Amino acid sequence: MLAGKRALVTGCRRGIGRGIAVKLAEYGADLILNDLTIAESDEVVAAVRNLGRKALCISADIANPDSVAAMFAAIKQECGGLDIMVNNAGITADAMSYKMTIEQWNQVMAVNLTGTFLCCQAASKLMMEQKSGKIINTSSAAAFMGNIGQANYSATKGAVASLTKTLAKELAGKGICVNAVSPGFIQTPMTDKIPAEVKEQMIARIPLRRMGQPEDVANVVVFLASPLADFVTGQTIQINGGSYMV
Ligand code: NAP
């Protein structure tokens, strides 16, 4: 379904990003694999290549405009363009709002919001040249439900959903669809930090009674990246086992 498509996934050395990269490769896409540092020896690289797809590794900090510019220059030179942009990289720096430092606030804004914007901007410039493309951003259930200790994180993820709507309107006439996924509680290194008893309480509040897996998110990303979603733009799709219903 995605044969010959060139897909960039940020923050894909592990977790949801790894799951998305491998799933896109399963459906035929060639991958540009980004993380802060990603090496030929990383497992995700072998996983993509074992599926018979190309994997180009680019280490870059998405929060740094110069790094992003260099990454997209390399994509243009090596791949000639870009068909699918998945803005997955994201971080947390949790604290109660009244104890949160300005550094914690700025750090999360820089990666989750500014980094997503910079990659959307650079990807859209490449996609406008070819008059087609799919951009998929990553919001979070925390944006819609709120989450104690995550004032910075939830604010960035709400902003990503808003950004997605504006970009969808700006880019619709250029042949580019922009959507977002909004994962709930997904099993990754980010959530592995949560104590087991807290996890059990969280799972008890999920109607489908389990944590999500990276593959649950990846399946929706593949749909949004595919021609099946050609009439879908500006949407944020909730993937949360029913814990938050729009
Ligand atoms: P994760 O396990 O922490 O993985 C995030 C990846 O992003 C890591 O490989 C990390 O690299 C990379 N990264 C961090 N900052 C970066 C930067 N500035 N530039 C490039 N790469 C960077 O996270 P995850 O749980 O898979 O989450 C993936 C996305 O889903 C995030 O946007 C997150 O907010 C969102 N999300 C997750 C959940 C969940 O329950 N897990 C729920 C809702 C939304 P390093 O290893 O070098 O730090």
Short mmCIF file of C-alpha atoms and ligand atoms in Angstrom, two decimals:
data_model
loop_
_atom_site.label_atom_id
_atom_site.label_comp_id
_atom_site.label_asym_id
_atom_site.label_seq_id
_atom_site.Cartn_x
_atom_site.Cartn_y
_atom_site.Cartn_z
CA MET A 1 0.00 0.00 0.00
CA LEU A 2 2.98 2.35 0.61
CA ALA A 3 5.40 0.86 -1.93
CA GLY A 4 7.98 3.38 -3.07
CA LYS A 5 6.92 6.01 -0.53
CA ARG A 6 9.68 7.80 1.40
CA ALA A 7 8.82 8.16 5.08
CA LEU A 8 10.62 10.07 7.83
CA VAL A 9 9.90 9.10 11.45
CA THR A 10 11.44 11.25 14.18
CA GLY A 11 12.50 9.74 17.51
CA CYS A 12 12.27 6.19 16.16
CA ARG A 13 15.14 4.35 17.84
CA ARG A 14 12.67 2.89 20.34
CA GLY A 15 9.08 3.00 21.60
CA ILE A 16 6.16 4.14 19.44
CA GLY A 17 8.49 5.61 16.79
CA ARG A 18 10.21 2.26 16.33
CA GLY A 19 6.82 0.58 15.98
CA ILE A 20 5.70 3.14 13.38
CA ALA A 21 8.90 2.83 11.33
CA VAL A 22 8.68 -0.95 11.17
CA LYS A 23 4.95 -0.93 10.36
CA LEU A 24 5.47 1.60 7.52
CA ALA A 25 8.22 -0.67 6.17
CA GLU A 26 5.89 -3.69 6.39
CA TYR A 27 3.51 -1.82 4.10
CA GLY A 28 6.31 -1.07 1.60
CA ALA A 29 7.70 2.34 2.56
CA ASP A 30 11.40 3.19 2.54
CA LEU A 31 12.46 4.83 5.80
CA ILE A 32 14.46 7.79 6.94
CA LEU A 33 15.12 6.96 10.59
CA ASN A 34 15.75 9.91 12.91
CA ASP A 35 16.65 10.13 16.56
CA LEU A 36 18.92 12.30 18.67
CA THR A 37 21.53 9.68 17.91
CA ILE A 38 20.79 6.74 15.67
CA ALA A 39 23.40 4.32 14.36
CA GLU A 40 23.58 1.61 11.72
CA SER A 41 23.87 -0.88 14.59
CA ASP A 42 20.48 0.08 16.11
CA GLU A 43 17.85 -2.66 16.10
CA VAL A 44 15.23 -0.60 14.21
CA VAL A 45 17.60 -0.25 11.25
CA ALA A 46 17.96 -4.03 10.90
CA ALA A 47 14.20 -4.49 11.42
CA VAL A 48 13.42 -2.17 8.46
CA ARG A 49 16.10 -3.67 6.21
CA ASN A 50 15.01 -7.24 7.04
CA LEU A 51 11.67 -6.29 5.50
CA GLY A 52 13.50 -5.46 2.27
CA ARG A 53 13.13 -1.70 2.64
CA LYS A 54 15.76 1.05 2.58
CA ALA A 55 16.79 2.69 5.86
CA LEU A 56 18.69 5.98 5.94
CA CYS A 57 19.79 6.99 9.45
CA ILE A 58 19.95 10.69 10.35
CA SER A 59 20.88 11.79 13.86
CA ALA A 60 19.36 15.20 14.55
CA ASP A 61 17.84 17.16 17.41
CA ILE A 62 14.42 18.25 16.13
CA ALA A 63 14.44 21.16 18.58
CA ASN A 64 17.46 22.68 16.84
CA PRO A 65 16.61 24.61 13.65
CA ASP A 66 20.08 24.05 12.17
CA SER A 67 19.88 20.28 12.80
CA VAL A 68 16.45 20.13 11.17
CA ALA A 69 17.66 22.12 8.15
CA ALA A 70 20.64 19.76 7.77
CA MET A 71 18.39 16.70 8.07
CA PHE A 72 16.04 17.89 5.33
CA ALA A 73 18.95 18.90 3.08
CA ALA A 74 20.26 15.33 3.43
CA ILE A 75 16.79 13.90 2.68
CA LYS A 76 16.51 16.01 -0.47
CA GLN A 77 19.97 14.97 -1.60
CA GLU A 78 19.70 11.25 -0.74
CA CYS A 79 16.01 10.59 -1.45
CA GLY A 80 14.98 13.42 -3.80
CA GLY A 81 11.88 14.24 -1.72
CA LEU A 82 9.57 13.05 1.04
CA ASP A 83 6.09 11.49 0.94
CA ILE A 84 5.32 10.77 4.62
CA MET A 85 6.44 12.79 7.66
CA VAL A 86 5.73 11.30 11.08
CA ASN A 87 6.47 13.71 13.92
CA ASN A 88 6.81 11.22 16.74
CA ALA A 89 9.74 12.48 18.88
CA GLY A 90 8.57 13.82 22.22
CA ILE A 91 9.71 14.14 25.80
CA THR A 92 8.35 14.65 29.30
CA ALA A 93 9.79 16.66 32.21
CA ASP A 94 7.11 16.24 34.85
CA ALA A 95 6.49 18.39 37.92
CA MET A 96 3.48 19.95 39.58
CA SER A 97 2.83 23.28 37.85
CA TYR A 98 3.64 25.25 41.00
CA LYS A 99 7.04 23.54 41.24
CA MET A 100 7.86 23.41 37.53
CA THR A 101 11.07 25.21 36.56
CA ILE A 102 11.27 27.39 33.48
CA GLU A 103 13.88 24.94 32.18
CA GLN A 104 11.39 22.04 32.41
CA TRP A 105 8.77 24.16 30.66
CA ASN A 106 11.10 25.32 27.87
CA GLN A 107 12.69 21.92 27.30
CA VAL A 108 9.33 20.25 26.60
CA MET A 109 8.09 23.17 24.46
CA ALA A 110 11.29 23.05 22.39
CA VAL A 111 11.02 19.37 21.47
CA ASN A 112 7.29 18.62 21.42
CA LEU A 113 6.01 21.85 19.89
CA THR A 114 8.85 23.77 18.23
CA GLY A 115 10.47 20.55 16.98
CA THR A 116 7.18 19.37 15.50
CA PHE A 117 6.62 22.76 13.86
CA LEU A 118 10.14 22.89 12.37
CA CYS A 119 9.77 19.41 10.85
CA CYS A 120 6.26 20.19 9.54
CA GLN A 121 7.58 23.37 7.93
CA ALA A 122 10.58 21.70 6.29
CA ALA A 123 8.57 18.63 5.20
CA SER A 124 5.82 20.76 3.69
CA LYS A 125 8.36 22.66 1.57
CA LEU A 126 9.57 19.38 0.05
CA MET A 127 6.02 18.07 -0.35
CA MET A 128 4.78 21.28 -2.02
CA GLU A 129 7.36 20.77 -4.78
CA GLN A 130 5.77 17.39 -5.59
CA LYS A 131 2.20 18.57 -4.78
CA SER A 132 1.54 15.60 -2.48
CA GLY A 133 2.34 14.34 0.97
CA LYS A 134 1.05 13.14 4.31
CA ILE A 135 2.10 14.68 7.62
CA ILE A 136 1.19 12.88 10.85
CA ASN A 137 1.82 14.60 14.18
CA THR A 138 1.71 13.16 17.69
CA SER A 139 -0.63 14.64 20.26
CA SER A 140 -1.64 12.82 23.47
CA ALA A 141 -4.68 11.98 25.58
CA ALA A 142 -3.03 14.25 28.17
CA ALA A 143 -3.91 17.19 25.91
CA PHE A 144 -7.63 16.45 26.11
CA MET A 145 -7.98 15.03 29.64
CA GLY A 146 -5.27 16.99 31.43
CA ASN A 147 -2.72 15.12 33.51
CA ILE A 148 -1.42 16.02 36.96
CA GLY A 149 2.28 16.90 36.79
CA GLN A 150 2.23 17.50 33.04
CA ALA A 151 1.31 21.18 32.56
CA ASN A 152 4.15 21.57 30.07
CA TYR A 153 3.56 18.27 28.25
CA SER A 154 -0.23 18.53 28.00
CA ALA A 155 0.03 22.14 26.77
CA THR A 156 2.42 21.12 23.98
CA LYS A 157 0.23 18.21 22.94
CA GLY A 158 -2.89 20.41 22.83
CA ALA A 159 -0.91 22.87 20.72
CA VAL A 160 0.09 20.06 18.35
CA ALA A 161 -3.61 19.28 17.76
CA SER A 162 -4.27 22.99 17.03
CA LEU A 163 -1.20 23.26 14.80
CA THR A 164 -2.44 20.23 12.88
CA LYS A 165 -5.73 21.95 12.04
CA THR A 166 -4.07 25.15 10.79
CA LEU A 167 -1.49 23.30 8.71
CA ALA A 168 -4.25 21.13 7.26
CA LYS A 169 -6.08 24.24 6.07
CA GLU A 170 -2.92 25.93 4.75
CA LEU A 171 -1.65 22.87 2.90
CA ALA A 172 -4.87 21.29 1.60
CA GLY A 173 -4.60 23.21 -1.67
CA LYS A 174 -1.03 21.96 -2.08
CA GLY A 175 -2.02 18.28 -2.04
CA ILE A 176 -0.84 17.68 1.52
CA CYS A 177 -2.94 16.10 4.29
CA VAL A 178 -2.03 16.86 7.90
CA ASN A 179 -3.41 14.77 10.76
CA ALA A 180 -2.40 13.72 14.26
CA VAL A 181 -2.55 10.62 16.40
CA SER A 182 -3.38 10.99 20.06
CA PRO A 183 -2.15 7.95 21.99
CA GLY A 184 -3.47 7.10 25.44
CA PHE A 185 -1.46 4.85 27.74
CA ILE A 186 1.05 2.99 25.53
CA GLN A 187 3.73 0.55 26.72
CA THR A 188 7.13 2.15 25.87
CA PRO A 189 10.30 3.21 27.71
CA MET A 190 8.48 6.53 28.42
CA THR A 191 5.78 4.74 30.45
CA ASP A 192 8.06 1.99 31.81
CA LYS A 193 9.11 4.58 34.44
CA ILE A 194 5.61 4.47 36.01
CA PRO A 195 5.39 2.26 39.17
CA ALA A 196 3.56 -1.08 38.65
CA GLU A 197 0.74 -0.31 41.11
CA VAL A 198 0.03 3.04 39.42
CA LYS A 199 -0.01 1.27 36.04
CA GLU A 200 -2.61 -1.20 37.34
CA GLN A 201 -4.85 1.64 38.52
CA MET A 202 -4.52 3.31 35.12
CA ILE A 203 -5.35 0.09 33.26
CA ALA A 204 -8.44 -0.39 35.45
CA ARG A 205 -9.78 2.92 34.08
CA ILE A 206 -9.32 1.87 30.42
CA PRO A 207 -12.53 0.30 28.99
CA LEU A 208 -10.49 -2.18 26.88
CA ARG A 209 -8.54 -3.10 30.07
CA ARG A 210 -5.01 -3.05 28.70
CA MET A 211 -2.17 -0.70 27.86
CA GLY A 212 -1.77 0.05 24.17
CA GLN A 213 1.21 -1.26 22.26
CA PRO A 214 3.30 0.77 19.78
CA GLU A 215 1.67 -1.29 17.04
CA ASP A 216 -1.78 0.04 18.01
CA VAL A 217 -0.55 3.55 17.19
CA ALA A 218 1.43 2.41 14.14
CA ASN A 219 -1.68 0.85 12.55
CA VAL A 220 -3.48 4.21 12.61
CA VAL A 221 -0.40 6.01 11.28
CA VAL A 222 -0.27 3.60 8.32
CA PHE A 223 -3.94 4.34 7.61
CA LEU A 224 -3.37 8.12 7.74
CA ALA A 225 -0.26 7.80 5.53
CA SER A 226 -2.11 5.71 2.93
CA PRO A 227 -4.48 6.57 0.08
CA LEU A 228 -7.29 5.14 2.27
CA ALA A 229 -7.16 8.46 4.17
CA ASP A 230 -7.00 10.80 1.16
CA PHE A 231 -10.18 12.63 2.31
CA VAL A 232 -9.03 12.92 5.94
CA THR A 233 -7.21 16.07 7.04
CA GLY A 234 -6.99 18.24 10.15
CA GLN A 235 -8.07 15.37 12.40
CA THR A 236 -6.61 14.10 15.66
CA ILE A 237 -7.38 10.40 16.03
CA GLN A 238 -7.66 9.07 19.60
CA ILE A 239 -5.96 5.70 20.23
CA ASN A 240 -6.60 4.93 23.87
CA GLY A 241 -8.71 1.81 24.44
CA GLY A 242 -11.73 4.03 25.12
CA SER A 243 -10.27 5.94 28.07
CA TYR A 244 -11.10 9.28 26.42
CA MET A 245 -13.97 9.58 23.97
CA VAL A 246 -14.39 12.74 21.86
P1 NAP B 1 10.08 7.27 24.20
O1 NAP B 1 10.06 5.82 24.45
O2 NAP B 1 10.64 8.17 25.24
O3 NAP B 1 10.83 7.54 22.80
C1 NAP B 1 10.99 8.85 22.32
C2 NAP B 1 12.11 8.87 21.32
O4 NAP B 1 12.27 10.24 20.87
C3 NAP B 1 13.45 8.45 21.92
O5 NAP B 1 14.11 7.57 21.04
C4 NAP B 1 14.19 9.78 22.06
O6 NAP B 1 15.59 9.69 21.92
C5 NAP B 1 13.65 10.55 20.88
N1 NAP B 1 13.86 11.99 21.06
C6 NAP B 1 13.72 12.71 22.19
N2 NAP B 1 14.02 14.00 21.97
C7 NAP B 1 14.38 14.09 20.66
C8 NAP B 1 14.82 15.16 19.85
N3 NAP B 1 14.96 16.38 20.35
N4 NAP B 1 15.11 14.91 18.56
C9 NAP B 1 14.99 13.66 18.05
N5 NAP B 1 14.57 12.60 18.78
C10 NAP B 1 14.28 12.82 20.07
O7 NAP B 1 8.62 7.82 23.89
P2 NAP B 1 7.30 7.07 23.37
O8 NAP B 1 6.52 6.64 24.55
O9 NAP B 1 7.65 6.09 22.31
O10 NAP B 1 6.51 8.32 22.77
C11 NAP B 1 6.57 8.66 21.39
C12 NAP B 1 5.62 9.82 21.14
O11 NAP B 1 4.30 9.46 21.56
C13 NAP B 1 5.98 11.08 21.94
O12 NAP B 1 5.66 12.24 21.19
C14 NAP B 1 5.06 11.00 23.14
O13 NAP B 1 4.81 12.25 23.72
C15 NAP B 1 3.82 10.41 22.50
N6 NAP B 1 2.91 9.74 23.44
C16 NAP B 1 3.32 8.64 24.14
C17 NAP B 1 2.43 8.03 25.02
C18 NAP B 1 2.79 6.80 25.82
O14 NAP B 1 1.95 6.34 26.62
N7 NAP B 1 3.97 6.22 25.64
C19 NAP B 1 1.14 8.55 25.17
C20 NAP B 1 0.77 9.67 24.44
C21 NAP B 1 1.67 10.25 23.56
P3 NAP B 1 16.57 9.36 23.17
O15 NAP B 1 16.41 7.90 23.36
O16 NAP B 1 17.92 9.73 22.67
O17 NAP B 1 16.09 10.21 24.31
#
